[in-house]
Coordinates of C-alpha atoms in Angstrom, one line a residue:
M853 CA 153.2 8.7 92.4
S854 CA 151.4 9.4 89.1
R855 CA 148.7 7.4 87.5
P856 CA 149.6 6.7 83.9
V857 CA 147.2 7.8 81.2
T858 CA 147.7 4.3 79.8
F859 CA 150.0 1.3 80.4
V860 CA 150.2 0.7 76.7
P861 CA 153.4 2.2 75.1
P862 CA 152.6 4.5 72.2
A863 CA 153.0 3.4 68.6
G864 CA 156.6 3.1 67.6
A865 CA 157.9 2.7 71.1
R866 CA 159.5 -0.5 72.2
A867 CA 159.3 -2.2 75.6
Y868 CA 162.2 -4.4 76.4
P869 CA 164.8 -5.3 79.0
L870 CA 167.8 -2.9 78.7
R871 CA 171.0 -4.8 79.4
T872 CA 173.5 -2.9 81.5
A873 CA 176.7 -3.6 83.5
R874 CA 174.4 -3.8 86.6
G875 CA 171.8 -6.1 85.2
E876 CA 168.6 -5.7 83.1
F877 CA 166.1 -2.9 83.6
A878 CA 162.6 -2.8 81.9
V879 CA 162.3 0.2 79.7
V880 CA 160.0 1.9 77.2
D881 CA 162.2 3.3 74.4
A882 CA 160.6 5.8 72.0
P883 CA 162.6 6.9 68.9
V884 CA 162.6 10.3 67.3
A885 CA 159.6 10.8 65.0
V886 CA 160.1 10.0 61.3
G887 CA 161.3 12.9 59.4
V888 CA 162.4 14.9 62.5
E889 CA 166.0 15.8 63.0
P890 CA 167.4 14.1 66.1
R891 CA 168.3 16.5 68.9
G892 CA 169.1 14.2 71.8
V893 CA 168.3 11.4 74.1
A894 CA 166.5 11.6 77.5
L895 CA 166.6 9.1 80.3
L896 CA 163.4 9.3 82.5
L897 CA 163.2 7.9 86.0
P898 CA 159.9 7.5 87.9
G899 CA 159.2 8.0 91.6
F900 CA 157.9 6.1 94.6
T901 CA 155.4 3.4 93.7
G902 CA 155.7 4.5 90.1
S903 CA 157.0 3.0 86.9
K904 CA 158.2 3.7 83.3
E905 CA 154.5 4.0 82.2
D906 CA 154.2 7.3 84.1
F907 CA 155.9 8.9 81.1
N908 CA 153.9 7.2 78.3
A909 CA 152.1 10.4 77.4
L910 CA 155.3 12.3 77.0
H911 CA 157.0 10.1 74.4
V912 CA 155.0 11.2 71.3
P913 CA 155.3 14.9 71.8
L914 CA 159.0 14.7 72.7
A915 CA 159.6 12.4 69.6
G916 CA 158.1 15.2 67.5
R917 CA 160.6 17.6 69.0
G918 CA 163.5 15.4 68.1
Y919 CA 164.1 13.5 71.3
R920 CA 164.5 9.8 71.8
T921 CA 163.1 9.1 75.3
V922 CA 163.9 6.0 77.4
A923 CA 161.7 5.5 80.5
V924 CA 163.0 3.1 83.1
D925 CA 161.7 0.9 85.9
G926 CA 164.3 1.2 88.6
R927 CA 165.6 -1.8 90.5
G928 CA 162.7 -3.6 92.1
Q929 CA 160.1 -1.4 90.4
F930 CA 157.3 -3.0 88.4
E931 CA 159.0 -5.0 85.7
S932 CA 162.6 -4.6 86.8
D933 CA 163.8 -7.4 89.1
G934 CA 165.3 -6.9 92.5
P935 CA 165.4 -8.6 95.9
V936 CA 162.1 -9.0 97.8
T937 CA 163.5 -8.6 101.3
D938 CA 167.0 -7.3 101.1
E939 CA 166.8 -3.5 101.6
S940 CA 170.5 -2.9 101.2
A941 CA 170.1 -3.5 97.4
Y942 CA 168.0 -0.3 97.3
A943 CA 170.4 2.0 99.1
Q944 CA 170.4 5.4 97.3
E945 CA 174.0 4.9 96.1
E946 CA 173.1 1.5 94.6
L947 CA 170.2 3.0 92.8
A948 CA 172.3 5.9 91.6
R949 CA 174.9 3.5 90.2
D950 CA 172.1 1.8 88.4
V951 CA 171.3 5.1 86.7
L952 CA 174.9 5.5 85.6
A953 CA 174.8 2.1 84.1
Q954 CA 171.5 2.8 82.3
A955 CA 172.9 6.0 80.8
E956 CA 175.9 4.1 79.5
A957 CA 173.7 1.4 78.0
V958 CA 171.5 3.9 76.3
G959 CA 174.5 5.4 74.7
G960 CA 176.0 8.9 74.6
P961 CA 175.5 11.7 77.0
V962 CA 171.8 12.0 77.9
H963 CA 169.4 14.5 79.3
L964 CA 168.5 13.1 82.8
L965 CA 165.0 13.5 84.3
G966 CA 163.8 12.3 87.7
H967 CA 160.2 12.6 89.0
S968 CA 159.8 12.9 92.8
L969 CA 161.8 10.1 94.4
G970 CA 163.4 9.6 91.0
G971 CA 164.7 13.2 91.3
Q972 CA 166.6 12.3 94.5
I973 CA 168.1 9.3 92.8
T974 CA 169.1 11.2 89.7
R975 CA 170.7 13.9 91.9
A976 CA 172.7 11.2 93.7
A977 CA 173.8 9.8 90.3
V978 CA 175.0 13.2 89.1
L979 CA 176.9 13.7 92.3
L980 CA 178.7 10.4 91.7
D981 CA 179.6 11.2 88.1
H982 CA 178.1 14.0 86.0
A983 CA 180.0 13.1 82.8
P984 CA 177.3 11.0 81.2
F985 CA 174.7 13.8 81.5
L986 CA 173.9 16.8 79.4
S987 CA 171.4 18.3 81.9
L988 CA 169.3 17.4 84.9
T989 CA 165.6 18.0 85.2
L990 CA 163.9 17.6 88.7
V991 CA 160.2 17.1 88.3
S992 CA 158.2 17.7 91.6
S993 CA 161.3 16.7 93.5
G994 CA 162.5 18.9 96.3
P995 CA 165.8 19.8 98.1
A996 CA 165.5 17.4 101.1
Q997 CA 162.9 15.2 102.8
I998 CA 159.2 15.3 102.0
S999 CA 156.7 17.3 104.0
A1000 CA 155.7 16.2 107.5
S1001 CA 152.2 15.2 106.4
Q1002 CA 153.6 13.0 103.6
Q1003 CA 156.1 11.5 106.0
E1004 CA 153.3 10.4 108.2
R1005 CA 151.5 8.8 105.2
V1006 CA 154.7 7.0 104.0
K1007 CA 155.3 5.8 107.6
L1008 CA 151.8 4.3 107.6
L1009 CA 152.6 2.5 104.3
R1010 CA 155.9 1.2 105.6
D1011 CA 154.3 0.0 108.9
A1012 CA 151.7 -1.9 106.9
L1013 CA 154.3 -3.4 104.6
A1014 CA 156.2 -4.7 107.6
V1015 CA 153.3 -6.9 108.7
L1016 CA 151.1 -7.5 105.6
G1017 CA 151.6 -8.9 102.2
M1018 CA 151.5 -6.7 99.1
A1019 CA 148.0 -7.9 98.1
E1020 CA 146.7 -7.2 101.7
V1021 CA 148.2 -3.7 101.7
W1022 CA 146.7 -3.0 98.3
E1023 CA 143.3 -3.8 99.6
A1024 CA 143.8 -1.7 102.7
I1025 CA 145.0 1.4 100.9
Q1026 CA 141.9 1.4 98.8
A1027 CA 139.8 2.2 101.8
M1028 CA 141.8 5.3 102.9
E1029 CA 142.8 8.6 101.4
P1030 CA 146.1 7.8 99.5
P1031 CA 149.3 9.6 100.2
E1032 CA 150.2 12.2 97.6
E1033 CA 153.4 10.5 96.7
T1034 CA 151.8 7.1 96.0
D1035 CA 148.6 8.5 94.5
T1036 CA 146.8 5.1 94.8
P1037 CA 143.6 5.2 92.8
A1038 CA 140.2 5.9 94.2
L1039 CA 137.6 3.1 94.3
D1040 CA 135.7 4.6 91.4
A1041 CA 138.6 4.2 88.9
G1042 CA 137.9 2.2 85.8
L1043 CA 138.3 -1.6 85.9
D1044 CA 141.1 -1.7 83.4
D1045 CA 142.9 1.1 85.1
Q1046 CA 142.5 -0.5 88.5
D1047 CA 143.8 -3.8 87.2
D1048 CA 146.9 -2.3 85.7
L1049 CA 147.7 -0.3 88.9
R1050 CA 147.1 -3.4 91.1
R1051 CA 149.4 -5.4 88.8
R1052 CA 152.1 -2.8 89.1
W1053 CA 151.8 -2.6 92.8
L1054 CA 152.0 -6.4 93.2
A1055 CA 155.1 -6.6 91.0
T1056 CA 157.0 -3.9 93.0
K1057 CA 159.3 -5.4 95.6
P1058 CA 158.4 -4.7 99.2
A1059 CA 162.1 -4.1 100.1
Q1060 CA 162.3 -1.4 97.5
L1061 CA 159.3 0.4 98.9
L1062 CA 160.6 0.1 102.5
A1063 CA 164.0 1.4 101.6
T1064 CA 163.0 4.2 99.3
G1065 CA 160.2 5.3 101.6
R1066 CA 162.8 5.7 104.4
Q1067 CA 164.9 7.8 102.0
L1068 CA 162.0 10.1 101.2
C1069 CA 161.6 10.8 104.9
T1070 CA 165.3 11.4 105.7
E1071 CA 166.9 12.8 102.6
P1072 CA 169.3 15.7 103.5
D1073 CA 169.6 18.9 101.6
R1074 CA 172.3 18.5 98.9
V1075 CA 171.5 21.4 96.7
A1076 CA 174.8 23.2 97.3
E1077 CA 176.7 20.0 96.3
L1078 CA 174.6 19.8 93.1
A1079 CA 174.9 23.4 92.2
A1080 CA 178.7 23.0 92.3
V1081 CA 178.5 20.4 89.5
G1082 CA 177.7 23.0 86.9
L1083 CA 175.2 21.2 84.7
P1084 CA 172.2 23.0 83.2
F1085 CA 169.4 22.4 85.7
H1086 CA 165.6 22.6 85.3
V1087 CA 163.1 22.5 88.2
L1088 CA 159.6 21.7 87.0
S1089 CA 156.4 21.1 89.0
G1090 CA 152.7 21.5 89.0
A1091 CA 151.0 24.6 90.4
R1092 CA 150.2 22.7 93.6
D1093 CA 152.3 20.1 95.5
D1094 CA 151.8 18.8 99.0
T1095 CA 154.9 16.6 98.9
W1096 CA 157.3 19.5 98.4
P1097 CA 155.5 22.9 98.7
L1098 CA 156.2 25.2 95.8
P1099 CA 158.2 27.8 97.8
L1100 CA 160.8 25.1 98.5
L1101 CA 161.0 24.2 94.8
D1102 CA 161.2 27.9 93.9
D1103 CA 164.1 28.4 96.4
M1104 CA 165.9 25.3 95.1
A1105 CA 165.7 26.6 91.6
V1106 CA 167.3 29.9 92.7
R1107 CA 170.1 28.0 94.5
L1108 CA 170.8 25.9 91.4
K1109 CA 170.5 28.8 89.0
A1110 CA 168.0 26.6 87.3
R1111 CA 165.2 27.2 84.8
R1112 CA 162.0 27.1 86.7
T1113 CA 158.7 25.9 85.2
V1114 CA 155.3 25.7 86.8
I1115 CA 152.7 23.7 84.9
E1116 CA 149.2 25.3 85.5
G1117 CA 146.5 22.8 86.2
A1118 CA 148.9 20.1 87.4
E1119 CA 149.7 18.8 90.8
H1120 CA 152.5 16.4 91.9
S1121 CA 152.6 14.6 88.6
P1122 CA 152.6 17.1 85.7
N1123 CA 153.8 14.3 83.4
T1124 CA 150.4 12.7 83.7
D1125 CA 148.2 15.7 84.7
R1126 CA 149.3 18.0 81.8
P1127 CA 151.6 15.9 79.5
L1128 CA 151.6 18.1 76.4
E1129 CA 152.5 21.3 78.4
T1130 CA 155.1 19.3 80.3
A1131 CA 156.7 17.9 77.2
R1132 CA 156.8 21.3 75.6
A1133 CA 158.6 22.8 78.7
L1134 CA 161.1 19.9 78.7
A1135 CA 161.9 20.2 75.0
D1136 CA 162.3 23.9 75.2
F1137 CA 164.8 23.5 78.1
W1138 CA 166.8 20.7 76.3
D1139 CA 166.8 22.8 73.1
G1140 CA 168.5 25.5 75.1
V1141 CA 171.4 23.4 76.2
P1142 CA 174.6 24.8 74.5
A1143 CA 175.4 23.0 71.3
E1144 CA 179.0 22.3 72.3
R1145 CA 177.7 20.4 75.3
R1146 CA 175.2 18.4 73.2
K1147 CA 177.8 17.4 70.7
R1148 CA 180.5 16.2 73.1
P1149 CA 181.3 12.5 72.8
A1150 CA 180.2 10.0 75.3
P1151 CA 182.7 9.5 78.1

């Protein structure tokens, strides 16, 4: 998963626990910029080992385009609570129902975005009930399971979590090449950066990582189901991705009749690699959602 540019929310954004029908979820909520006409609300979901801070660099440019953005820690991620050992709480349908509750709590129909694992969860939410959503953007999130090489790396992580504590696993993964999806920092990272990443890792629930890691390795292709929903879709990625190779993402976009955006100079996490370019592409897509869909009342 991506390494945030900073763990500090931008000026004007608010970090708080969002109360929903399915419990509280930690969010960073950034309002539309002063003097800018509001154009919509976007709900942003991070991926495997990630957190709401992965979107910190997107809030200001999207606020300037008229979008309120609410980035969420999913159940058991970083500052959102969840069971430590009960993996059933992290079944994909449970996480998808969390998304539906988050959208309701944020208010009104929202543009939905999921990065990597978050893309699979948002897809599941849309397939349960697409009414709360104006559009769906899948960022570096493919049609089915992750690549074979990344499956091996996630399996190593899951094997380690089965026998070691979170602190021990953190120390172990510093000594090896990290999996693309987890993007654990190299040893030469700055001290503050390293401390924040370690703090996020230690706060994430082991059961969440075990359950969602399994999902990444076994996810079926549900693109045809999603295409039948009829929402406006956007498939966005960096110019290189080892987790879902670009030809898979290209083909998925064709099957969804989706807008396709490739961010040059970015890899698996364009939201942190090239945030300004990514924000511009997101706002351009959301601006193009038909006005009658944007104005419809919340269900």
